[in-house]
Short mmCIF file of C-alpha atoms in Angstrom, two decimals:
data_model
loop_
_atom_site.label_atom_id
_atom_site.label_comp_id
_atom_site.label_asym_id
_atom_site.label_seq_id
_atom_site.Cartn_x
_atom_site.Cartn_y
_atom_site.Cartn_z
CA MET A 255 -6.25 -25.94 -0.18
CA GLU A 256 -2.54 -25.86 0.39
CA SER A 257 -0.62 -22.61 1.01
CA GLY A 258 1.61 -23.44 -2.00
CA ASP A 259 -1.42 -23.52 -4.30
CA LEU A 260 -2.61 -20.19 -2.86
CA ARG A 261 0.75 -18.55 -3.43
CA ILE A 262 0.71 -19.71 -7.07
CA PHE A 263 -2.82 -18.51 -7.45
CA ARG A 264 -1.98 -15.08 -6.00
CA ALA A 265 1.02 -14.72 -8.29
CA VAL A 266 -0.97 -15.47 -11.43
CA ALA A 267 -3.80 -13.15 -10.33
CA GLU A 268 -1.40 -10.25 -9.61
CA GLU A 269 0.79 -10.82 -12.74
CA GLY A 270 -2.10 -11.61 -15.07
CA SER A 271 0.14 -14.10 -16.84
CA ILE A 272 1.25 -17.69 -16.32
CA THR A 273 4.69 -16.86 -17.73
CA ARG A 274 5.29 -13.80 -15.47
CA ALA A 275 3.97 -15.67 -12.45
CA ALA A 276 6.35 -18.58 -13.18
CA GLN A 277 9.29 -16.17 -13.47
CA ARG A 278 8.34 -14.50 -10.18
CA LEU A 279 8.04 -17.84 -8.39
CA GLN A 280 10.95 -19.36 -10.22
CA TYR A 281 8.78 -22.28 -11.45
CA VAL A 282 8.37 -23.68 -14.90
CA PRO A 283 5.17 -22.41 -16.59
CA SER A 284 3.76 -25.93 -17.03
CA ASN A 285 3.94 -26.46 -13.26
CA VAL A 286 2.05 -23.24 -12.66
CA THR A 287 -0.60 -24.10 -15.25
CA GLY A 288 -1.05 -27.55 -13.72
CA ARG A 289 -1.43 -26.25 -10.15
CA ILE A 290 -4.01 -23.70 -11.22
CA ARG A 291 -6.06 -26.37 -13.00
CA GLN A 292 -5.86 -28.64 -9.99
CA LEU A 293 -7.09 -25.80 -7.76
CA GLU A 294 -10.01 -25.11 -10.11
CA ASP A 295 -10.90 -28.79 -10.21
CA ARG A 296 -10.79 -29.00 -6.45
CA LEU A 297 -13.07 -25.97 -6.06
CA GLN A 298 -15.19 -27.02 -9.07
CA THR A 299 -15.20 -23.56 -10.46
CA ALA A 300 -13.21 -21.40 -12.97
CA LEU A 301 -10.94 -18.90 -11.31
CA PHE A 302 -9.61 -17.29 -14.48
CA ILE A 303 -10.79 -16.19 -17.87
CA ARG A 304 -8.09 -17.14 -20.32
CA SER A 305 -7.47 -15.06 -23.45
CA ASN A 306 -4.65 -13.92 -25.70
CA ARG A 307 -4.24 -10.91 -23.37
CA GLY A 308 -3.50 -13.10 -20.38
CA MET A 309 -5.36 -14.35 -17.32
CA ASP A 310 -8.23 -12.30 -15.86
CA LEU A 311 -10.03 -13.25 -12.66
CA THR A 312 -13.63 -14.49 -12.71
CA PRO A 313 -15.93 -13.22 -9.92
CA ALA A 314 -15.16 -16.35 -7.98
CA GLY A 315 -11.45 -15.73 -8.49
CA GLU A 316 -11.82 -12.16 -7.22
CA ARG A 317 -13.45 -13.43 -4.02
CA LEU A 318 -10.77 -16.09 -3.54
CA LEU A 319 -7.96 -13.53 -4.04
CA GLY A 320 -9.24 -11.49 -1.07
CA TYR A 321 -9.19 -14.59 1.23
CA THR A 322 -5.87 -15.75 -0.22
CA ARG A 323 -4.13 -12.46 0.68
CA GLN A 324 -5.50 -12.62 4.22
CA ILE A 325 -4.49 -16.28 4.70
CA LEU A 326 -0.91 -15.87 3.33
CA ASN A 327 -0.40 -12.67 5.32
CA LEU A 328 -1.46 -14.49 8.50
CA LEU A 329 0.91 -17.36 7.65
CA ASP A 330 3.76 -14.93 7.09
CA GLU A 331 2.95 -13.18 10.37
CA ALA A 332 2.99 -16.50 12.25
CA GLU A 333 6.42 -17.27 10.85
CA LYS A 334 7.67 -13.82 11.82
CA SER A 335 6.34 -14.17 15.37
CA VAL A 336 8.23 -17.46 15.82
CA GLN A 337 11.40 -15.98 14.47
CA ALA A 338 11.11 -12.69 16.45
CA GLU A 339 14.01 -13.46 18.82
CA ASP A 340 16.25 -15.20 16.23
CA THR A 341 19.02 -13.73 14.17
CA PRO A 342 17.43 -11.33 11.60
CA ARG A 343 16.43 -13.38 8.60
CA GLY A 344 13.64 -13.86 6.08
CA PRO A 345 11.83 -11.30 3.93
CA LEU A 346 11.65 -7.59 4.74
CA ARG A 347 9.34 -5.66 2.47
CA ILE A 348 9.92 -1.90 2.73
CA GLY A 349 8.01 0.83 0.86
CA ALA A 350 9.04 4.45 0.31
CA ILE A 351 8.06 7.60 -1.41
CA GLU A 352 10.37 8.33 -4.31
CA SER A 353 12.36 11.07 -2.70
CA THR A 354 13.31 9.04 0.29
CA ALA A 355 14.05 5.92 -1.81
CA ALA A 356 16.45 7.95 -3.99
CA ALA A 357 18.11 10.16 -1.44
CA TYR A 358 18.34 8.24 1.86
CA LEU A 359 17.68 4.51 1.47
CA PRO A 360 20.49 3.20 -0.82
CA GLY A 361 23.14 3.67 1.81
CA ARG A 362 20.89 2.69 4.67
CA LEU A 363 19.80 -0.55 2.99
CA ALA A 364 23.36 -1.41 1.91
CA ASP A 365 24.51 -0.99 5.49
CA TYR A 366 21.62 -3.02 6.83
CA TYR A 367 22.26 -5.87 4.35
CA ALA A 368 25.98 -5.90 5.32
CA ARG A 369 24.90 -6.38 8.97
CA HIS A 370 22.16 -8.86 8.25
CA PRO A 371 22.92 -10.84 5.06
CA GLU A 372 20.28 -13.48 5.83
CA VAL A 373 17.48 -10.95 5.29
CA SER A 374 15.84 -10.84 1.88
CA LEU A 375 15.21 -7.17 1.19
CA SER A 376 12.72 -5.69 -1.23
CA LEU A 377 11.89 -2.02 -1.86
CA THR A 378 8.62 -0.72 -3.36
CA THR A 379 8.05 2.92 -4.26
CA GLY A 380 4.75 4.78 -4.48
CA ASN A 381 2.82 7.72 -3.11
CA SER A 382 2.04 8.06 0.55
CA SER A 383 -1.60 6.99 0.40
CA VAL A 384 -0.92 3.85 -1.59
CA LEU A 385 1.99 2.82 0.66
CA MET A 386 -0.07 3.37 3.77
CA GLN A 387 -2.79 1.10 2.40
CA GLN A 388 -0.24 -1.55 1.57
CA VAL A 389 1.03 -1.47 5.16
CA LEU A 390 -2.59 -1.71 6.45
CA ASP A 391 -3.25 -4.60 4.09
CA ARG A 392 -0.01 -6.20 5.35
CA GLU A 393 1.51 -6.30 1.89
CA LEU A 394 4.46 -4.28 3.22
CA ASP A 395 6.23 -4.65 6.60
CA GLY A 396 6.68 -0.86 6.77
CA ALA A 397 7.01 2.23 4.64
CA PHE A 398 8.40 5.75 4.54
CA VAL A 399 5.66 8.25 3.87
CA TYR A 400 4.86 11.93 4.42
CA GLY A 401 3.19 12.52 7.77
CA PRO A 402 2.23 12.71 10.49
CA LEU A 403 -0.70 10.31 10.09
CA THR A 404 -3.66 9.75 12.40
CA HIS A 405 -4.68 6.17 11.57
CA PRO A 406 -5.26 4.21 14.77
CA MET A 407 -3.76 1.02 13.32
CA LEU A 408 -0.36 2.52 12.46
CA LYS A 409 2.73 3.26 14.49
CA GLN A 410 4.97 5.95 13.09
CA ILE A 411 8.54 7.15 13.60
CA PRO A 412 9.71 10.56 12.32
CA SER A 413 12.70 9.74 10.11
CA TYR A 414 13.74 12.49 7.64
CA ASN A 415 13.13 16.19 7.19
CA GLU A 416 12.71 17.41 3.60
CA GLU A 417 12.06 20.76 1.93
CA LEU A 418 9.25 21.20 -0.61
CA VAL A 419 10.24 23.36 -3.64
CA LEU A 420 8.48 24.45 -6.79
CA ILE A 421 10.02 22.97 -9.91
CA SER A 422 9.70 25.32 -12.83
CA GLU A 423 11.24 26.13 -16.24
CA ALA A 424 14.82 27.36 -15.93
CA GLY A 425 15.12 31.11 -16.11
CA ALA A 426 11.42 31.47 -15.33
CA ALA A 427 9.79 34.65 -14.11
CA SER A 428 8.70 35.35 -10.54
CA GLN A 429 7.05 32.70 -8.36
CA GLN A 430 3.76 34.59 -8.49
CA GLU A 431 3.71 34.35 -12.29
CA GLN A 432 4.71 30.69 -12.18
CA LEU A 433 1.82 29.86 -9.90
CA GLN A 434 -0.58 31.07 -12.58
CA LYS A 435 0.55 28.20 -14.79
CA PRO A 436 -1.09 24.76 -14.74
CA MET A 437 0.02 22.41 -11.87
CA LEU A 438 1.43 19.23 -13.33
CA ILE A 439 0.96 16.06 -11.22
CA LEU A 440 1.17 12.31 -11.59
CA SER A 441 -2.09 10.54 -12.28
CA THR A 442 -1.16 8.03 -9.53
CA GLY A 443 -1.50 10.77 -6.98
CA CYS A 444 0.32 13.80 -5.60
CA THR A 445 1.06 13.77 -1.88
CA HIS A 446 1.60 17.58 -1.83
CA ARG A 447 -1.52 18.49 -3.79
CA SER A 448 -3.58 19.82 -0.86
CA ARG A 449 -0.60 21.89 0.41
CA VAL A 450 -0.06 23.44 -3.03
CA GLU A 451 -3.79 24.13 -3.42
CA ARG A 452 -3.63 26.16 -0.19
CA LEU A 453 -0.59 28.00 -1.53
CA LEU A 454 -2.44 28.81 -4.77
CA ALA A 455 -5.43 30.08 -2.90
CA GLU A 456 -3.19 32.29 -0.81
CA ALA A 457 -1.58 33.59 -3.99
CA GLY A 458 -5.00 34.50 -5.36
CA VAL A 459 -5.28 31.79 -8.03
CA GLN A 460 -9.05 31.16 -8.00
CA HIS A 461 -9.39 28.28 -10.42
CA PRO A 462 -6.08 26.44 -10.68
CA GLN A 463 -5.57 24.17 -13.63
CA ILE A 464 -4.44 20.61 -12.85
CA ILE A 465 -2.91 18.47 -15.63
CA GLU A 466 -2.20 14.77 -14.88
CA PHE A 467 0.60 12.82 -16.43
CA GLY A 468 1.30 9.10 -16.37
CA SER A 469 5.00 9.30 -15.53
CA LEU A 470 7.49 11.54 -13.77
CA GLU A 471 9.51 11.90 -16.95
CA ALA A 472 6.44 13.34 -18.74
CA VAL A 473 5.86 15.75 -15.80
CA LEU A 474 9.43 17.03 -15.88
CA GLY A 475 9.26 17.29 -19.68
CA GLY A 476 6.17 19.51 -19.34
CA VAL A 477 7.93 21.70 -16.78
CA ALA A 478 11.03 22.06 -18.99
CA SER A 479 8.88 23.15 -21.90
CA GLY A 480 7.18 25.83 -19.84
CA LEU A 481 3.79 24.12 -19.71
CA GLY A 482 3.47 24.28 -15.94
CA VAL A 483 5.08 23.74 -12.53
CA VAL A 484 5.24 20.89 -10.02
CA PRO A 485 5.86 20.60 -6.27
CA ARG A 486 8.78 18.31 -5.44
CA SER A 487 10.99 17.39 -2.52
CA ASN A 488 14.46 18.93 -2.74
CA ALA A 489 15.82 15.55 -1.64
CA VAL A 490 15.64 14.46 -5.30
CA SER A 491 18.57 15.90 -7.22
CA LEU A 492 17.74 17.82 -10.42
CA SER A 493 21.38 18.22 -11.46
CA ASN A 494 20.89 15.93 -14.49
CA GLU A 495 17.68 17.64 -15.59
CA LYS A 496 18.06 20.30 -18.30
CA ASN A 497 15.94 23.50 -18.45
CA ILE A 498 14.56 22.92 -14.91
CA ALA A 499 15.06 25.00 -11.77
CA ALA A 500 13.82 24.88 -8.19
CA MET A 501 12.05 27.81 -6.52
CA THR A 502 11.92 28.21 -2.77
CA LEU A 503 8.42 28.20 -1.32
CA PRO A 504 7.18 30.38 1.56
CA GLU A 505 8.40 29.03 4.94
CA SER A 506 4.97 27.83 6.06
CA TYR A 507 4.73 25.52 2.98
CA ARG A 508 8.38 24.44 2.91
CA GLU A 509 8.98 21.77 5.55
CA VAL A 510 7.80 18.20 5.13
CA VAL A 511 8.55 15.26 7.41
CA VAL A 512 8.97 11.65 6.35
CA TYR A 513 7.77 9.05 8.84
CA PHE A 514 8.35 5.32 8.93
CA ILE A 515 5.05 3.52 9.53
CA TYR A 516 4.25 -0.10 10.37
CA HIS A 517 1.15 -2.00 11.48
CA ARG A 518 0.36 -1.79 15.16
CA ASP A 519 -1.13 -5.35 15.39
CA VAL A 520 1.45 -7.24 13.36
CA PRO A 521 4.24 -8.87 15.44
CA LEU A 522 7.68 -7.40 14.64
CA SER A 523 9.77 -9.90 12.65
CA SER A 524 13.43 -10.24 13.58
CA ALA A 525 14.23 -8.47 10.27
CA LEU A 526 11.96 -5.46 10.98
CA ARG A 527 13.09 -5.27 14.60
CA ALA A 528 16.73 -4.96 13.42
CA PHE A 529 15.72 -2.37 10.84
CA LEU A 530 14.25 -0.19 13.56
CA GLU A 531 17.31 -0.36 15.76
CA PRO A 532 19.20 3.00 16.10
CA GLU A 533 22.38 1.79 14.34
CA ASN A 534 20.34 0.80 11.30
CA GLN A 535 18.53 4.17 11.08
CA LYS A 536 21.59 6.23 10.16
#
């Protein structure tokens, strides 16, 4: 199997569509279709179930995808190792929690790109646990997450200090009364959930109600309507949000630290090495 075939297979598996995979790879769809068929013929097994909904992996395809990701990650690492002492170039895949991506990274990434125009930057947002796993799986070169972390395979650098606040309906009553309302969180995960649960227990809320939403817009809409409250970093501006206000939390629950994490066993690429240099961390 050639690495090019595996990259096409991975793209189709992750996108679930020949058309979207072709757009991602900048190929024509017929080329992608042909390469997938050639790969299936070579392996003498079907890798996808084709339907009007798209392309779903067969059990054999699922197994191959796991190996494919490992193989391509190792190939990328080998390339980075060779380029380690060269002028920063090549891909740099950074992940970040939403607050950091919105408040701190636009200027930092713009400055970095101005210094190193041969680097191909990409930014992925998500919650801390998902981003950490993507770094461990070598899908990201590094990520900004809430910490500190204790995983033995990760190196971490303290990067930003943030303040956790309670987002509530504008003109709301006391914080104690607000804490009696349901806690609104994203279904994809809430980094601050355990911290807020401790706060609720301290406030005497015995059986807190948790309501999950599929998007941040839905969460903020629920807050604005008085349905509940949500913990958020004050690094994300709420100036454009109507009917929403921020309440200061007790000091012991207020401070959160954002760390930059990267894999301990992956050689630093020239692009990541430059990103970690002091002048690129401002």
